[in-house]
Short mmCIF file of C-alpha atoms in Angstrom, two decimals:
data_model
loop_
_atom_site.label_atom_id
_atom_site.label_comp_id
_atom_site.label_asym_id
_atom_site.label_seq_id
_atom_site.Cartn_x
_atom_site.Cartn_y
_atom_site.Cartn_z
CA UNK A 1 23.62 49.09 71.21
CA UNK A 2 20.90 49.31 68.77
CA UNK A 3 22.97 50.15 65.64
CA UNK A 4 20.87 52.69 62.88
CA UNK A 5 20.01 49.26 60.67
CA UNK A 6 18.23 48.21 63.58
CA UNK A 7 16.12 51.85 63.59
CA UNK A 8 15.75 50.90 60.33
CA UNK A 9 13.66 47.14 60.55
CA UNK A 10 12.26 49.43 63.55
CA UNK A 11 10.56 51.57 61.09
CA UNK A 12 9.68 49.58 58.29
CA UNK A 13 7.92 46.98 61.23
CA UNK A 14 6.24 49.64 62.42
CA UNK A 15 4.60 50.80 58.23
CA UNK A 16 3.39 47.73 57.53
CA UNK A 17 1.31 46.54 61.48
CA UNK A 18 0.22 49.70 61.33
CA UNK A 19 -1.55 49.70 58.25
CA UNK A 20 -1.63 46.28 58.19
CA UNK A 21 -4.46 46.04 61.71
CA UNK A 22 -6.11 48.72 60.43
CA UNK A 23 -7.07 47.99 56.91
CA UNK A 24 -7.94 45.25 55.06
CA UNK A 25 -5.17 44.98 52.39
CA UNK A 26 -6.25 41.65 51.00
CA UNK A 27 -9.44 43.73 48.29
CA UNK A 28 -8.03 41.43 44.74
CA UNK A 29 -8.18 43.14 42.00
CA UNK A 30 -9.96 40.20 40.08
CA UNK A 31 -12.49 41.06 42.47
CA UNK A 32 -13.74 44.10 40.53
CA UNK A 33 -12.80 42.12 37.29
CA UNK A 34 -16.02 39.17 38.56
CA UNK A 35 -18.05 42.30 39.78
CA UNK A 36 -17.92 43.36 36.74
CA UNK A 37 -18.27 41.59 34.26
CA UNK A 38 -21.41 40.26 36.76
CA UNK A 39 -22.38 43.94 36.67
CA UNK A 40 -22.55 44.07 32.64
CA UNK A 41 -25.02 40.51 32.56
CA UNK A 42 -27.19 42.30 34.82
CA UNK A 43 -27.81 45.62 32.26
CA UNK A 44 -27.87 43.12 29.99
CA UNK A 45 -30.60 41.31 31.38
CA UNK A 46 -32.77 44.03 32.33
CA UNK A 47 -32.51 45.94 29.21
CA UNK A 48 -33.12 42.87 26.98
CA UNK A 49 -36.71 42.61 29.88
CA UNK A 50 -37.43 46.37 29.75
CA UNK A 51 -37.00 46.44 25.62
CA UNK A 52 -40.10 42.90 26.20
CA UNK A 53 -42.08 44.40 28.40
CA UNK A 54 -44.49 45.43 25.74
CA UNK A 55 -45.25 42.24 24.65
CA UNK A 56 -45.84 40.46 28.40
CA UNK A 57 -48.87 40.95 29.54
CA UNK A 58 -49.31 43.60 32.34
CA UNK A 59 -46.65 45.80 33.67
CA UNK A 60 -47.23 44.37 38.16
CA UNK A 61 -44.64 42.29 38.67
CA UNK A 62 -41.73 44.39 37.44
CA UNK A 63 -40.79 45.99 40.31
CA UNK A 64 -41.11 42.66 42.45
CA UNK A 65 -37.97 41.28 38.98
CA UNK A 66 -36.51 43.87 38.78
CA UNK A 67 -36.19 43.70 43.18
CA UNK A 68 -34.74 40.50 42.96
CA UNK A 69 -32.48 41.04 40.37
CA UNK A 70 -31.04 43.24 41.56
CA UNK A 71 -30.87 41.67 44.80
CA UNK A 72 -29.14 38.76 43.61
CA UNK A 73 -26.49 40.59 41.19
CA UNK A 74 -25.59 42.06 45.06
CA UNK A 75 -24.81 38.60 46.09
CA UNK A 76 -23.81 37.16 43.22
CA UNK A 77 -21.17 40.06 42.56
CA UNK A 78 -20.07 40.18 46.71
CA UNK A 79 -19.52 36.55 47.13
CA UNK A 80 -17.66 37.10 44.02
CA UNK A 81 -15.67 39.20 45.56
CA UNK A 82 -15.41 37.64 49.10
CA UNK A 83 -13.78 34.67 47.04
CA UNK A 84 -10.41 35.87 45.08
CA UNK A 85 -9.58 38.35 48.57
CA UNK A 86 -10.03 34.72 50.34
CA UNK A 87 -7.30 34.56 47.71
CA UNK A 88 -5.14 37.02 48.10
CA UNK A 89 -5.50 36.44 51.79
CA UNK A 90 -4.25 32.97 51.10
CA UNK A 91 -1.04 33.99 49.23
CA UNK A 92 -0.35 36.50 51.33
CA UNK A 93 -0.49 35.12 55.04
CA UNK A 94 -2.64 38.31 56.45
CA UNK A 95 -5.19 37.07 58.18
CA UNK A 96 -9.12 37.06 55.84
CA UNK A 97 -11.58 38.49 58.99
CA UNK A 98 -9.84 40.77 60.97
CA UNK A 99 -11.40 44.19 63.00
CA UNK A 100 -10.49 46.23 59.42
CA UNK A 101 -12.80 43.80 57.63
CA UNK A 102 -14.88 44.65 60.24
CA UNK A 103 -14.69 48.70 59.62
CA UNK A 104 -14.65 47.89 56.16
CA UNK A 105 -17.48 46.02 55.73
CA UNK A 106 -20.54 48.27 57.81
CA UNK A 107 -18.97 50.62 57.32
CA UNK A 108 -19.00 50.08 53.87
CA UNK A 109 -23.03 48.48 53.82
CA UNK A 110 -24.82 51.18 56.28
CA UNK A 111 -23.96 53.82 52.76
CA UNK A 112 -24.98 50.55 50.51
CA UNK A 113 -28.24 49.89 53.09
CA UNK A 114 -29.29 53.20 53.42
CA UNK A 115 -29.18 53.54 49.15
CA UNK A 116 -31.05 50.61 48.81
CA UNK A 117 -33.95 51.26 51.11
CA UNK A 118 -33.86 54.83 49.11
CA UNK A 119 -34.67 52.94 46.16
CA UNK A 120 -37.57 51.18 46.93
CA UNK A 121 -39.13 54.27 48.02
CA UNK A 122 -38.43 55.14 44.86
CA UNK A 123 -40.14 52.44 43.27
CA UNK A 124 -43.04 52.80 46.32
CA UNK A 125 -44.15 55.95 44.15
CA UNK A 126 -43.28 54.97 40.58
CA UNK A 127 -40.78 57.30 40.09
CA UNK A 128 -37.88 54.24 38.05
CA UNK A 129 -35.71 56.60 36.08
CA UNK A 130 -34.34 57.79 39.38
CA UNK A 131 -33.09 53.97 40.75
CA UNK A 132 -29.77 53.54 38.55
CA UNK A 133 -28.63 57.25 38.70
CA UNK A 134 -29.68 56.67 43.08
CA UNK A 135 -27.59 53.05 43.23
CA UNK A 136 -24.33 54.44 41.04
CA UNK A 137 -24.76 58.13 43.88
CA UNK A 138 -25.08 55.39 46.41
CA UNK A 139 -22.37 53.24 46.05
CA UNK A 140 -20.02 55.80 45.02
CA UNK A 141 -20.75 57.09 48.52
CA UNK A 142 -20.51 53.66 50.34
CA UNK A 143 -17.15 53.14 48.55
CA UNK A 144 -15.65 56.27 49.48
CA UNK A 145 -16.67 56.24 52.96
CA UNK A 146 -14.96 52.55 53.15
CA UNK A 147 -11.48 53.60 52.05
CA UNK A 148 -9.69 54.32 55.16
CA UNK A 149 -9.84 50.82 56.25
CA UNK A 150 -8.45 49.51 52.48
CA UNK A 151 -6.60 50.67 49.40
CA UNK A 152 -6.79 53.53 48.63
CA UNK A 153 -8.03 53.78 44.88
CA UNK A 154 -10.49 52.23 45.73
CA UNK A 155 -11.86 56.43 46.74
CA UNK A 156 -11.73 57.26 42.75
CA UNK A 157 -13.45 54.11 42.34
CA UNK A 158 -16.26 56.07 44.18
CA UNK A 159 -15.82 59.84 42.64
CA UNK A 160 -16.20 58.07 39.36
CA UNK A 161 -19.28 56.37 40.29
CA UNK A 162 -21.06 59.22 42.38
CA UNK A 163 -20.24 61.37 39.24
CA UNK A 164 -21.78 58.96 36.67
CA UNK A 165 -24.81 58.66 39.22
CA UNK A 166 -24.93 62.25 38.93
CA UNK A 167 -24.95 62.25 34.83
CA UNK A 168 -27.46 59.87 34.46
CA UNK A 169 -29.81 61.08 37.50
CA UNK A 170 -29.62 64.05 33.86
CA UNK A 171 -29.85 61.56 30.97
CA UNK A 172 -32.19 59.66 33.37
CA UNK A 173 -33.43 58.07 29.05
CA UNK A 174 -30.11 56.39 29.83
CA UNK A 175 -30.19 55.18 33.15
CA UNK A 176 -29.41 51.45 32.33
CA UNK A 177 -26.32 52.26 29.46
CA UNK A 178 -24.61 55.01 32.69
CA UNK A 179 -25.57 51.98 34.55
CA UNK A 180 -23.49 49.48 33.17
CA UNK A 181 -20.39 51.44 32.60
CA UNK A 182 -20.40 51.79 36.62
CA UNK A 183 -21.17 48.51 37.54
CA UNK A 184 -19.54 46.77 34.78
CA UNK A 185 -17.04 48.74 32.63
CA UNK A 186 -15.70 51.23 35.69
CA UNK A 187 -15.22 48.18 37.89
CA UNK A 188 -13.53 46.38 35.08
CA UNK A 189 -10.91 48.81 34.93
CA UNK A 190 -10.23 49.24 38.23
CA UNK A 191 -10.20 45.58 38.81
CA UNK A 192 -7.48 45.77 36.13
CA UNK A 193 -5.37 48.44 37.18
CA UNK A 194 -5.31 46.64 41.56
CA UNK A 195 -4.44 43.39 39.30
CA UNK A 196 -1.46 44.89 37.14
CA UNK A 197 -0.47 47.15 40.28
CA UNK A 198 -0.14 44.74 42.65
CA UNK A 199 -0.24 41.36 42.14
CA UNK A 200 1.66 40.76 39.19
CA UNK B 1 15.77 56.68 73.00
CA UNK B 2 12.57 54.39 75.08
CA UNK B 3 13.98 51.73 77.49
CA UNK B 4 10.36 49.66 76.86
CA UNK B 5 10.74 50.66 73.26
CA UNK B 6 13.78 48.99 72.31
CA UNK B 7 12.52 45.46 72.08
CA UNK B 8 10.87 45.06 68.71
CA UNK B 9 7.68 43.29 69.53
CA UNK B 10 6.69 46.23 72.17
CA UNK B 11 7.00 48.79 70.00
CA UNK B 12 5.33 46.36 66.96
CA UNK B 13 2.03 46.14 69.77
CA UNK B 14 2.26 49.98 70.87
CA UNK B 15 2.19 50.73 67.07
CA UNK B 16 -1.13 48.45 66.60
CA UNK B 17 -2.71 50.31 69.19
CA UNK B 18 -2.23 53.66 67.43
CA UNK B 19 -3.98 52.56 64.82
CA UNK B 20 -6.57 51.10 66.26
CA UNK B 21 -9.81 52.72 69.20
CA UNK B 22 -9.05 48.99 69.97
CA UNK B 23 -8.20 45.07 69.88
CA UNK B 24 -8.00 41.71 70.88
CA UNK B 25 -5.54 39.44 72.57
CA UNK B 26 -6.22 36.68 70.03
CA UNK B 27 -6.48 39.87 66.99
CA UNK B 28 -3.00 40.27 67.79
CA UNK B 29 -1.77 36.66 68.24
CA UNK B 30 -2.09 36.77 65.10
CA UNK B 31 -1.48 39.24 63.23
CA UNK B 32 2.17 39.15 65.29
CA UNK B 33 2.61 35.19 64.66
CA UNK B 34 3.11 35.01 69.21
CA UNK B 35 2.95 32.85 71.71
CA UNK B 36 0.03 33.05 73.84
CA UNK B 37 2.70 33.53 76.87
CA UNK B 38 5.53 35.84 74.35
CA UNK B 39 2.43 38.01 74.18
CA UNK B 40 1.28 38.21 77.20
CA UNK B 41 4.98 39.19 78.92
CA UNK B 42 5.34 41.77 76.64
CA UNK B 43 1.52 43.41 77.52
CA UNK B 44 2.98 42.83 80.99
CA UNK B 45 5.08 45.38 80.99
CA UNK B 46 3.15 47.88 78.76
CA UNK B 47 0.28 47.86 81.44
CA UNK B 48 2.50 48.07 83.77
CA UNK B 49 4.25 51.15 82.42
CA UNK B 50 0.52 52.57 82.36
CA UNK B 51 1.27 53.29 78.47
CA UNK B 52 -2.25 50.78 77.68
CA UNK B 53 -4.87 49.99 78.93
CA UNK B 54 -6.69 46.25 79.39
CA UNK B 55 -10.06 45.91 79.97
CA UNK B 56 -11.99 42.72 80.15
CA UNK B 57 -15.69 42.23 78.64
CA UNK B 58 -17.53 37.98 79.05
CA UNK B 59 -18.25 37.22 75.42
CA UNK B 60 -21.12 34.47 76.26
CA UNK B 61 -18.89 32.44 78.69
CA UNK B 62 -15.49 33.04 76.97
CA UNK B 63 -13.95 36.07 78.72
CA UNK B 64 -11.91 38.63 76.01
CA UNK B 65 -9.43 40.91 77.00
CA UNK B 66 -9.24 44.06 74.46
CA UNK B 67 -5.86 46.72 74.88
CA UNK B 68 -6.27 49.92 74.02
CA UNK B 69 -3.22 52.32 73.72
CA UNK B 70 -3.95 55.48 76.59
CA UNK B 71 -2.36 58.48 76.14
CA UNK B 72 0.51 58.33 78.11
CA UNK B 73 1.07 55.08 75.61
CA UNK B 74 0.57 56.96 72.97
CA UNK B 75 3.41 60.46 74.46
CA UNK B 76 5.95 57.70 74.75
CA UNK B 77 5.41 55.92 71.71
CA UNK B 78 5.50 59.56 69.24
CA UNK B 79 8.65 60.46 71.54
CA UNK B 80 10.62 56.78 70.60
CA UNK B 81 9.87 57.79 67.12
CA UNK B 82 10.77 61.74 67.34
CA UNK B 83 13.94 60.13 68.90
CA UNK B 84 14.71 57.38 65.70
CA UNK B 85 14.03 60.56 63.66
CA UNK B 86 17.30 62.63 65.45
CA UNK B 87 19.36 58.93 65.32
CA UNK B 88 18.78 58.39 62.02
CA UNK B 89 18.95 61.74 60.49
CA UNK B 90 22.25 63.06 63.31
CA UNK B 91 23.92 58.77 61.01
CA UNK B 92 23.05 60.95 56.96
#
């Protein structure tokens, strides 16, 4: 006859397996902090390019620079995020690659890819002042969409990015500043919070 | 109380399959850190009871076996949880 202690152990096992099997739990706070540092660096470099735009001969290459810069930023930020997550998965002895990881990536990249294409269309129409707000809004929606498959706190990061994107689309002259706050400071704040909550 | 779920491996397999649409054999094995034979025996029990559905497909030359919870399985599982809840409440 199973005792009450056995039942309680059963329940905690069910709870942890349900969570572990359907959610990617190895997202490290350090991933957020590193993405934030990359974000601030990218914003500073972009601002420098804009400030010196007048001194260069022609602006025709600006769109290409902007594209290459964005893609590089995304790749560097994602590499850091992946590195710290693999490290954390190893520490927690959880598999890094699982069906939850796949769901996380698919649900992150669908809105993100749509956002990327939308920004390309903005470049095509020369509506450059809406690119920073569009990036923030689509990134926020992507995070919101992916929050079902990872730690739930990422919802709040997603919603903050969306709000910031909307504000940025009103005060378009501060596009880069908002971009730097959203991709830099918010990431660092979120990462630090998560680090102290789950990893300390 | 359902006798099938008295075993913790079967209970865990069922709880994983209720929150995921489907899961393949190796993923289950990695999550539970069990041997092939051990997991296969428990899965066979659940399958015999028609609590889970087995699907085999070819990926290249290998077969990929995926499992999903049936309606009957979900019902049995949820009844088992209810029974556990009642038992624990009685002891409080």
